[in-house]
XYZ file of C-alpha atoms in Angstrom:
568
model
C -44.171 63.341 63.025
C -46.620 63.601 65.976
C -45.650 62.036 69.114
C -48.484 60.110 70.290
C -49.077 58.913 67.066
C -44.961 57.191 67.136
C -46.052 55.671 70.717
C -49.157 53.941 68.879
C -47.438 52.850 66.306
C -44.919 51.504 68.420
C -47.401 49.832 70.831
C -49.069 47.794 67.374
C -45.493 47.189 66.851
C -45.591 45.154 69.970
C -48.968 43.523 69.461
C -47.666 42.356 66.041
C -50.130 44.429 64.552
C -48.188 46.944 62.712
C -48.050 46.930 58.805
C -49.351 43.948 57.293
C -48.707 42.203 54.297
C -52.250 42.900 52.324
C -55.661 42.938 53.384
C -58.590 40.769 50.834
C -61.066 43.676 49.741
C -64.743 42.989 48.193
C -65.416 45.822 47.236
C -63.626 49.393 45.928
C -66.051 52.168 48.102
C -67.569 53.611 44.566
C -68.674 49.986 43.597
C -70.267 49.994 46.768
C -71.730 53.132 46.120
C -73.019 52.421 42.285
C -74.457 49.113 43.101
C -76.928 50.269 46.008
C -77.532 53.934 44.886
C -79.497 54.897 41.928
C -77.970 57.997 39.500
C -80.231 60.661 40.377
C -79.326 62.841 36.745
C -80.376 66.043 38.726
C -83.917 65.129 38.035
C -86.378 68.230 39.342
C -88.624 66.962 41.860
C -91.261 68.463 44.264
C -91.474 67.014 48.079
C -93.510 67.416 50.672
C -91.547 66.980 54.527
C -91.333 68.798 57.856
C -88.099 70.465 59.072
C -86.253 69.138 61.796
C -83.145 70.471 61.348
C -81.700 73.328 59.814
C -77.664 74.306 59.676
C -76.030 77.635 58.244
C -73.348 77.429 55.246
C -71.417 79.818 53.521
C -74.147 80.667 51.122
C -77.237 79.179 52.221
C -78.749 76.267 54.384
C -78.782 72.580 53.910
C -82.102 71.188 55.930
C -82.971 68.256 57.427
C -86.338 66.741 56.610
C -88.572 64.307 57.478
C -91.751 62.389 56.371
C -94.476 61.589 59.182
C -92.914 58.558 59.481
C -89.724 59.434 60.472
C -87.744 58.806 57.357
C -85.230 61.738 56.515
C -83.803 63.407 53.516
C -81.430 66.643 52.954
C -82.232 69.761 50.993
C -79.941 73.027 50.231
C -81.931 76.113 50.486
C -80.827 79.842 49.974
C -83.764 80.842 52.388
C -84.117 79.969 55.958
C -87.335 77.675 56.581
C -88.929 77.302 60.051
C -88.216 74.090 62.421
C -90.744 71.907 62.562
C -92.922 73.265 59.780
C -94.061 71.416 56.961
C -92.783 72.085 53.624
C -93.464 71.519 49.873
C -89.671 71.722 48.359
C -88.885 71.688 44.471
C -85.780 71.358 43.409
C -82.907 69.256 41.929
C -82.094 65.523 43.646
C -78.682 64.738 43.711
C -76.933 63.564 46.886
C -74.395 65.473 49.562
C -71.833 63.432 51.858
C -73.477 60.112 50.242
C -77.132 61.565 50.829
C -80.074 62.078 49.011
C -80.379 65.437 48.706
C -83.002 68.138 47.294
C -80.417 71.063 45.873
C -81.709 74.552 45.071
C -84.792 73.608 46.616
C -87.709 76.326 46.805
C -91.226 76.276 48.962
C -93.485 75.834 46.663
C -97.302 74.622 46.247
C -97.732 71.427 44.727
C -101.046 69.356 44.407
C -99.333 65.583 43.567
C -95.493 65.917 45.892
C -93.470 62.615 46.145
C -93.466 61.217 49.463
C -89.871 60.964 50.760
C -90.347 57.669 51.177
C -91.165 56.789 47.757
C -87.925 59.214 46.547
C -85.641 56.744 48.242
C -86.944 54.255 47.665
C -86.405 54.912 43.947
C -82.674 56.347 44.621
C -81.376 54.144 47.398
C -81.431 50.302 47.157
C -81.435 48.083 50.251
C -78.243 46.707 50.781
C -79.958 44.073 52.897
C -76.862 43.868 55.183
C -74.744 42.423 52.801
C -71.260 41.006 54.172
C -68.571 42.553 52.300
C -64.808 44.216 53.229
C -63.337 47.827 52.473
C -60.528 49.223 53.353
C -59.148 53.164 52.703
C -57.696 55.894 54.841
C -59.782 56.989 57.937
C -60.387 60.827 57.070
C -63.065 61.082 60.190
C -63.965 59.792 63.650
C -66.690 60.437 65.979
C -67.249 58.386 69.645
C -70.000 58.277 70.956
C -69.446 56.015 74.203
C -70.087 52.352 73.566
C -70.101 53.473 69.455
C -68.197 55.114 67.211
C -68.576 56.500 63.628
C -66.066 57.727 61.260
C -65.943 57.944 57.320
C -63.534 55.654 54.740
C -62.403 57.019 51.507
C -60.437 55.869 48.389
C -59.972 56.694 44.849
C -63.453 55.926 43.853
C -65.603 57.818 46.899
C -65.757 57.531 50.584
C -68.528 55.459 53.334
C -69.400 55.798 56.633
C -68.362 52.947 59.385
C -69.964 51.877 62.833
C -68.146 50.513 65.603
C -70.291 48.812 68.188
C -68.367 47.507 71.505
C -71.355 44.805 71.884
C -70.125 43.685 67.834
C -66.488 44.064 67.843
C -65.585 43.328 71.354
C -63.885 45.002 74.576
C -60.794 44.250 73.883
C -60.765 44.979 69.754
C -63.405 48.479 70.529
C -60.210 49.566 73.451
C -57.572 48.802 70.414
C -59.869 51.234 68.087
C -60.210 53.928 70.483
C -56.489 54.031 71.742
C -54.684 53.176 68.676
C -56.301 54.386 65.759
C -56.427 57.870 64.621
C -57.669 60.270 61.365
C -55.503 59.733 58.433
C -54.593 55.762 59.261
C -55.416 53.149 56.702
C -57.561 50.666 58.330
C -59.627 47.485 56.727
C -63.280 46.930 57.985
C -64.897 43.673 57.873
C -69.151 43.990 58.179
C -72.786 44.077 57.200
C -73.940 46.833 55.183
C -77.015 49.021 55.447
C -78.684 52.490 55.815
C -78.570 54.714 58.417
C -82.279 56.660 59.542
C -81.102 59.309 56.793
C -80.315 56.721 54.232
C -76.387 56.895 54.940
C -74.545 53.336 53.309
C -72.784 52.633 56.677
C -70.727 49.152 57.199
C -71.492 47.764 60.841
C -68.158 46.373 61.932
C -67.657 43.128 63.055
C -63.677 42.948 62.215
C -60.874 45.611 61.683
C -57.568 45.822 60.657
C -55.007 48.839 61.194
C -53.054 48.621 57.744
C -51.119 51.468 57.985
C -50.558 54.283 60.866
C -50.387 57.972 59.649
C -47.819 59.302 61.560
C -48.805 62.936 60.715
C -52.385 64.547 61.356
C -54.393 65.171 58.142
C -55.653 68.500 57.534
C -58.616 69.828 58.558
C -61.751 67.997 57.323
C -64.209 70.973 56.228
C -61.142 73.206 54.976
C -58.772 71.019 53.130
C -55.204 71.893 52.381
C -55.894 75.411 51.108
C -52.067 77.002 51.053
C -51.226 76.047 46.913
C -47.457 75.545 47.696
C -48.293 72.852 50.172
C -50.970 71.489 47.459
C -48.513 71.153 44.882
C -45.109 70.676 46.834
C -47.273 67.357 48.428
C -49.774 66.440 45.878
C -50.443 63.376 48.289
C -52.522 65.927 50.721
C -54.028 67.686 48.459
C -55.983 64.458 47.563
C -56.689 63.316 50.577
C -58.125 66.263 51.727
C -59.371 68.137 48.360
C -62.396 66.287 46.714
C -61.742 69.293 43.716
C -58.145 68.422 43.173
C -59.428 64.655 42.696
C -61.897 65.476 40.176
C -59.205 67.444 38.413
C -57.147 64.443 37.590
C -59.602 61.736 37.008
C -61.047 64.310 34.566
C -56.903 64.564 33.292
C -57.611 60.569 32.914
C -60.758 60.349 31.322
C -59.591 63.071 28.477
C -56.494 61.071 27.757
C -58.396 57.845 27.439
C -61.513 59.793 24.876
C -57.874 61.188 22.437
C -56.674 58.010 22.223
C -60.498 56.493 21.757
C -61.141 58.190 18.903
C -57.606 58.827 17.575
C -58.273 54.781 17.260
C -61.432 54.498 16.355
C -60.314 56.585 13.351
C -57.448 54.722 11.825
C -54.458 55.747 14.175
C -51.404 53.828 15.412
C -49.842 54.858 18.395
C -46.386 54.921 18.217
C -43.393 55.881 20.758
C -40.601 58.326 19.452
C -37.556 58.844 21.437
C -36.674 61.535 24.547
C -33.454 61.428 24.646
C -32.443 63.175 21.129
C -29.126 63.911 18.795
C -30.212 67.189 17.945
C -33.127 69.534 19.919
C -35.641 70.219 16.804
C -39.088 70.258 16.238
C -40.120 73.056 17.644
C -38.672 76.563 18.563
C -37.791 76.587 22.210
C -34.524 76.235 24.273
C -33.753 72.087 25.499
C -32.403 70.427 27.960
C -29.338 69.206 27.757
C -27.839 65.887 29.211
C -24.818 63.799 29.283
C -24.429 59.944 27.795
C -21.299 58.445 29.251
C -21.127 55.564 27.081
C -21.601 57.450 24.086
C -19.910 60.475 25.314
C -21.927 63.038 23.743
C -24.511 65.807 24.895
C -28.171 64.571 24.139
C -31.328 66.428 24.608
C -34.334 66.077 26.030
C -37.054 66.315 23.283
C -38.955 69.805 22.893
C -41.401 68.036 20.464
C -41.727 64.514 19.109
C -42.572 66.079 15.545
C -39.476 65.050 13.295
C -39.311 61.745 13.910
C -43.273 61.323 13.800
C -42.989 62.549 10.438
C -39.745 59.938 10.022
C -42.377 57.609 10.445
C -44.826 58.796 7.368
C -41.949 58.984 5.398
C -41.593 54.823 7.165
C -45.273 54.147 5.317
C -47.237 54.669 8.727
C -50.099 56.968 7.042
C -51.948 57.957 10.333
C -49.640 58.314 13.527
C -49.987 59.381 17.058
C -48.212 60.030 20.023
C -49.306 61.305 23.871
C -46.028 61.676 25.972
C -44.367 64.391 27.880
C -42.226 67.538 25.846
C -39.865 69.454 27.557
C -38.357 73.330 27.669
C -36.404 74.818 29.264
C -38.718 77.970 29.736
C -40.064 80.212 32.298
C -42.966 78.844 34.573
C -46.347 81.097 34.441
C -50.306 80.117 34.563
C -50.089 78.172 31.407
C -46.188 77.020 30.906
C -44.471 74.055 33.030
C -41.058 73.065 31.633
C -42.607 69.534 31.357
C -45.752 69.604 30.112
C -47.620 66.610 28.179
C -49.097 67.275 24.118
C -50.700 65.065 21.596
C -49.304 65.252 18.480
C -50.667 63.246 14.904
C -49.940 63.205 11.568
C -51.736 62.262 8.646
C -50.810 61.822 4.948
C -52.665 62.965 2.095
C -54.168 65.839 4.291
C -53.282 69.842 4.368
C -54.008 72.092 7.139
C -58.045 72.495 6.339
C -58.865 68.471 6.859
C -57.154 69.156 10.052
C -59.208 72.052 11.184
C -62.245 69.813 10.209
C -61.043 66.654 12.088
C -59.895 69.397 15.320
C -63.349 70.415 15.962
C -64.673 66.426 15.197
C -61.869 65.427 17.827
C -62.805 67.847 20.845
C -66.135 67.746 20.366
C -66.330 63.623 20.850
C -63.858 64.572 24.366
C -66.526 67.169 25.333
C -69.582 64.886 24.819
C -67.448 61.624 26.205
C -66.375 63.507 29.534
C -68.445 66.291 30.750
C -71.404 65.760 28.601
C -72.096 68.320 26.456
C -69.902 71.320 24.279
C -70.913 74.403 26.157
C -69.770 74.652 29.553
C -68.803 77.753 31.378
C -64.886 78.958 31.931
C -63.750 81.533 34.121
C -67.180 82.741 34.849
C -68.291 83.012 31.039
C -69.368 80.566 28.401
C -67.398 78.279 25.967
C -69.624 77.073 22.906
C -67.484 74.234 21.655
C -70.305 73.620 18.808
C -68.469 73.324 15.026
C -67.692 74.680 13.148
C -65.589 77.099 14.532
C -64.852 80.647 13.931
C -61.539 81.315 11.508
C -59.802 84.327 11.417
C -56.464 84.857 9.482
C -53.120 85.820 11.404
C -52.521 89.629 9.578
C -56.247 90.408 9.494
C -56.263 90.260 13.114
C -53.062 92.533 13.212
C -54.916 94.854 11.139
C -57.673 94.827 13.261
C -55.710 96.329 15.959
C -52.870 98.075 14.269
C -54.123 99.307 11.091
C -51.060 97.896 9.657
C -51.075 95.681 6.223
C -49.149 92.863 6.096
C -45.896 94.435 4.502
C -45.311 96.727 7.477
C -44.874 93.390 9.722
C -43.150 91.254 6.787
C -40.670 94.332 5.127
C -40.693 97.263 7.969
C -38.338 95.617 10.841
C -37.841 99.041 12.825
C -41.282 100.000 12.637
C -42.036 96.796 14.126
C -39.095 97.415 16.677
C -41.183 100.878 17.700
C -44.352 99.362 17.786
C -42.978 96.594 19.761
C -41.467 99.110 21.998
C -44.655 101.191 22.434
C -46.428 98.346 23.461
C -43.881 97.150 25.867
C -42.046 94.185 24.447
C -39.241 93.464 27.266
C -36.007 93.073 25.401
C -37.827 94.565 22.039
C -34.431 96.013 20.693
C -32.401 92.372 20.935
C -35.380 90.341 19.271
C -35.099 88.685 15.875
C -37.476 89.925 13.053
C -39.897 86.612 13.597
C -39.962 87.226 17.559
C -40.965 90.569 17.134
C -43.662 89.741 15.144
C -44.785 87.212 17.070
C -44.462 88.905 20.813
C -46.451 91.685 18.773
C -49.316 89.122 18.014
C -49.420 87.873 21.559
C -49.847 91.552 23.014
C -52.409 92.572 20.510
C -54.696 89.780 19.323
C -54.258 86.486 21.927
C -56.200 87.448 25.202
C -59.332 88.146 23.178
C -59.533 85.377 21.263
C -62.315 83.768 23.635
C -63.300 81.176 20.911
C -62.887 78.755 20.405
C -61.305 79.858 17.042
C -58.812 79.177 14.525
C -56.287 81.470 13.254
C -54.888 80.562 10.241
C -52.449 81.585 7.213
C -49.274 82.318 9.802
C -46.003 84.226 8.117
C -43.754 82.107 6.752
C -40.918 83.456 8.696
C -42.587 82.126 12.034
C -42.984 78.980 10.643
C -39.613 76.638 9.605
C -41.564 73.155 9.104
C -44.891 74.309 7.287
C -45.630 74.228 3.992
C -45.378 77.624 1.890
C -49.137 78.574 1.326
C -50.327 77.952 -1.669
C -51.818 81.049 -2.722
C -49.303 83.860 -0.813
C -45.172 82.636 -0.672
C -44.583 85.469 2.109
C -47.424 83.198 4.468
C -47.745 78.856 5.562
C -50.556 76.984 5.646
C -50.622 76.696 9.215
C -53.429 77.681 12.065
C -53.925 77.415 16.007
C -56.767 76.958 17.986
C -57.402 79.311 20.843
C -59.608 79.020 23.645
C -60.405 81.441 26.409
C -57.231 83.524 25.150
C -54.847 80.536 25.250
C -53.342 78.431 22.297
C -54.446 75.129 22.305
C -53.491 73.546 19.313
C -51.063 74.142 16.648
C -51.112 72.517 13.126
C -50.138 72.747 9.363
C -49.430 71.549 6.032
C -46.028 69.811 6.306
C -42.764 71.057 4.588
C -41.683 67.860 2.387
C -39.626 69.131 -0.156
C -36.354 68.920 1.613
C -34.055 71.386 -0.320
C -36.470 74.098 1.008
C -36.553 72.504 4.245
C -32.395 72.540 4.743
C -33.008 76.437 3.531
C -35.421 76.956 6.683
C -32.736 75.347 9.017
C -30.335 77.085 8.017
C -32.705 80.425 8.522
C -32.794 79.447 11.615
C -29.519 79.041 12.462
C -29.344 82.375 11.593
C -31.379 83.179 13.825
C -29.857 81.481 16.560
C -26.335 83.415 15.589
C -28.568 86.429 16.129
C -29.262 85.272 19.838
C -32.905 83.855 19.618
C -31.714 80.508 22.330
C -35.111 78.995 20.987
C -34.473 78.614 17.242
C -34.235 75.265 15.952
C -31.065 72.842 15.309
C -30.190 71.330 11.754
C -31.757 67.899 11.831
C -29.244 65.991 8.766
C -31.279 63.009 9.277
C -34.941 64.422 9.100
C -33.964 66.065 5.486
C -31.844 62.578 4.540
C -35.360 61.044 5.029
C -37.529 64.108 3.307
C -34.798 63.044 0.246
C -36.746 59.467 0.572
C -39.794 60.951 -0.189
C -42.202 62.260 2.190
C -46.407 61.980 1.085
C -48.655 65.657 1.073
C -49.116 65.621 4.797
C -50.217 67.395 7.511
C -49.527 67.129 11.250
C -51.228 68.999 14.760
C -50.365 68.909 18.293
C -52.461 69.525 21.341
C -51.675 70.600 24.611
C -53.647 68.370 26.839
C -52.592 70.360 30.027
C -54.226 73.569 28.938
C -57.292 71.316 27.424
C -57.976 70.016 30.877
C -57.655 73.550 32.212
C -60.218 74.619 30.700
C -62.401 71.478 31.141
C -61.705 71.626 34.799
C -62.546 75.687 34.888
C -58.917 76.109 36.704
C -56.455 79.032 35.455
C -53.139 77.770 36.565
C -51.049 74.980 34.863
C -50.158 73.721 37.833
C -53.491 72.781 38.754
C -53.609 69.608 35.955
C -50.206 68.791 36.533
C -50.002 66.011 39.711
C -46.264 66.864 40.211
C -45.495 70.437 38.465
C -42.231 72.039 38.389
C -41.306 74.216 41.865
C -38.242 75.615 42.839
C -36.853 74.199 45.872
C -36.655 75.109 49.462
């Protein structure tokens, strides 16, 4: 805590000013914002103004600009213009810092250019110094003697405020200057309008201090840039990152367009439990916990699947569920021991209506939340238009080995030496299936770009599929990659239960055989398979990685608001 920043506090402690009880709003900032600014759409425009100002940025200028009249605009420019020339710009309107603004504009000659001051007056709307009240944290402040200016934000945008000793007062203008600092939360009371460069400003007639920062925020123009203080206090990182914002109402806005459509088509949402008898459902090593009252070990779920399917078996035809799975696994770019997937289930389908409905499904999230199904990741292009490419699991392997399908299924130590050669850790203590599949991810998974499906998996990596219907040693089961990671992964379902205790007990096996990740014997799932379970078939998607690659970020941690760190 900073010193002078305890003495204030303790000073508004003495004017009974300090923390009060709520403070009546009008207005959220971005309501403010969408009801007096126009969407601009990044309409190309051409427009004719004379340079008054001109400031250097990393790579390029932004410019000042100015009609005869006086009325001013912005512009972004990768070439230096001359002061006090005049210009014809074209380029793209948007706005900057709550301005108008001309972006990747270029001189160029134009017979018919827009006046500036018709531009605005299309794009900003007069607030006609409407009364209204704000509040949000103070993230700047400029005096100027008998005025001062400084910038509000929330969760919906930021606006500039004017203090005016002549408005406020002596005494309540002294209070401002000696009490208040960057990173309070203060409550404005005013008239709005526009500044001379068309800046939404609220002239204060009333304040309240709601809340005294007792720490300094970070540095406006730099943000929190060190990623262990980002994600160690996520709080900062959205004060101070506009990015990191954007990240997670994106995060919001995909979870709402799954569950839209997952709707829309049929679905029930349904909750399954987290706290489970027996860790199945997927192969990965749990959690485990401690009941008192029922004095047993319980786990925390690694997938939702079994009892989803419990649930088909129920009569529920079309399920979902969005909640959080977790495993106890290593932390990298794309793995956080808590981590949140979809996963739905549908009977009557197999594995192909599924790869149909997949590309259907992300295609409507595209569209619904950044507008179209190409967008760029990592510096090169994602074309999310169906259908998508399909590629089966040992033609891949092929591909890169020259191998047949035999040598993977039937030839364990030549799969140990290749494994080996291509340097597997631990290759000589892996089971049969986790050769195979470490083998797969070494090979094959960093190129697929896609997005693409890989389909027709080996049985032996698969304990809840259904045996293909063409080839007994594979499943009907595929996953969707994207930009080399897995996105989705989905199948026919395994319903006849005496084949489905078989691949338990496989995998107990396993488990004997040291693979920690191998699934438990679930009595209860088979007792309910013995009920009867329809032809189904069932996917899950990882929204983390989804929004990864919507948001163009490479690290897991980056979509997750609080992701797993190790302690100080």
């Amino acid at each position: 805590m900073e010193r002078s920043r305890l003495e204030k506090l303790q000073r508004l402690k003495e004017k009974n000013l300090a923390y009060p009880h709520k403070f009546q709003v009008s207005y959220e900032i971005g309501q403010i914002r969408s009801k007096y600014e126009k969407p601009t759409d990044r309409k190309e425009v051409s427009v004719k103004g004379i340079v008054k100002r001109i400031s250097k940025l990393e790579d390029g200028y932004i410019v000042r600009i100015s009609s005869k009249a006086g009325i001013e605009m912005l512009a972004m420019c990768n070439e230096e213009l001359k002061t006090g020339e005049e210009y014809i710009l074209k380029g793209n309107i948007g706005r900057y810092e709550g301005k108008l603004c001309l972006f990747s504009a270029k001189p160029v000659e134009d017979d018919n250019p827009l006046e500036i001051e018709n531009l605005k007056a299309e794009y900003d709307l007069d607030p006609n110094f409407e009364e209204i009240s704000l509040a949000g944290r103070l993230i700047t402040l400029r005096s100027m003697g008998k005025a001062i200016f400084g910038h509000l934000q929330d969760a919906s945008g930021k606006i500039q405020i004017y203090i005016k000793k002549d408005i406020v007062g002596e005494e309540a203008f002294k209070d401002f200057e000696e009490l208040v600092d960057t990173g309070d939360i203060i409550g404005v009371r005013g008239k709005l309008f526009r500044t001379n460069t068309g800046e939404l400003t609220v002239e204060v007639e009333s304040f309240n201090l709601l809340t005294k920062s007792l720490h300094p925020m970070p540095e406006k123009w730099h943000g929190v840039k060190d990623v262990e203080v980002r994600y160690r206090q996520r709080y900062l990182d959205l004060i101070a990152n506009e990015e990191a914002k954007k990240i997670f109402l994106l995060r919001s806005s995909v979870v709402g367009e799954l569950r839209n459509f997952l709707n829309r088509e049929g679905f029930l949402e349904v909750e399954t439990p987290i706290l489970q008898h027996v860790a199945s459902g997927a192969n990965a090593k749990p959690f485990i916990t401690y009941h008192n009252y029922l004095e047993q070990n319980l786990y925390l779920r690694i997938a939702p699947e079994l009892y989803l399917k419990r649930l088909v078996v129920g009569g529920f035809n079309k399920v979902y569920e969005i909640g959080k799975n977790f495993r106890n696994e290593g932390v990298d770019t794309t793995h956080n021991p808590e981590f949140t997937m979809l996963e739905f289930y549908v009977a009557y389908w197999d594995y192909k209506d599924l790869m149909d409905f997949t590309e259907r499904l992300i295609s409507h999230v595209l569209l619904s939340t950044v507008g179209t199904l190409k967008i760029n990741y990592r510096e090169k292009e994602l074309d999310f238009t169906p259908p998508y490419k399909r590629y089966a699991y040992f033609d891949l392997l092929y591909e890169k080995t020259g191998k047949e399908k035999e040598f993977f299924l039937k030839d364990l130590e030549g799969l140990r030496k290749l494994a080996k050669d291509l340097g597997v850790p631990n290759a000589d203590s892996l089971t049969h299936a986790k050769l195979i599949d470490k083998v797969f991810d070494v090979l094959v998974e960093d190129e697929l770009w896609g997005p693409c499906f890989v389909l027709d998996f080996p049985k032996i990596l698969s304990p809840l599929a259904k045996t293909h219907r063409q080839d007994a040693d594979l499943v009907e089961r595929f996953e969707l990659f994207v930009a080399g990671k897995e996105l989705a992964n989905a199948y026919t379902e395994l319903n006849d239960p005496l084949e489905q205790r078989e691949r338990f007990l496989e995998q107990l096996r396993e488990k004997e055989m040291g693979d920690e990740e191998a699934m438990q014997m679930d009595e209860d799932f088979i007792t309910a398979l013995e009920y009867g379970m329809p032809p189904t078939a069932g996917e899950g998607i990882g929204i983390d990685r989804l929004v990864m690659i919507l948001a163009n970020v490479d690290s897991i941690r980056e979509v997750i608001l609080f992701p797993a760190l190790r302690r100080f």
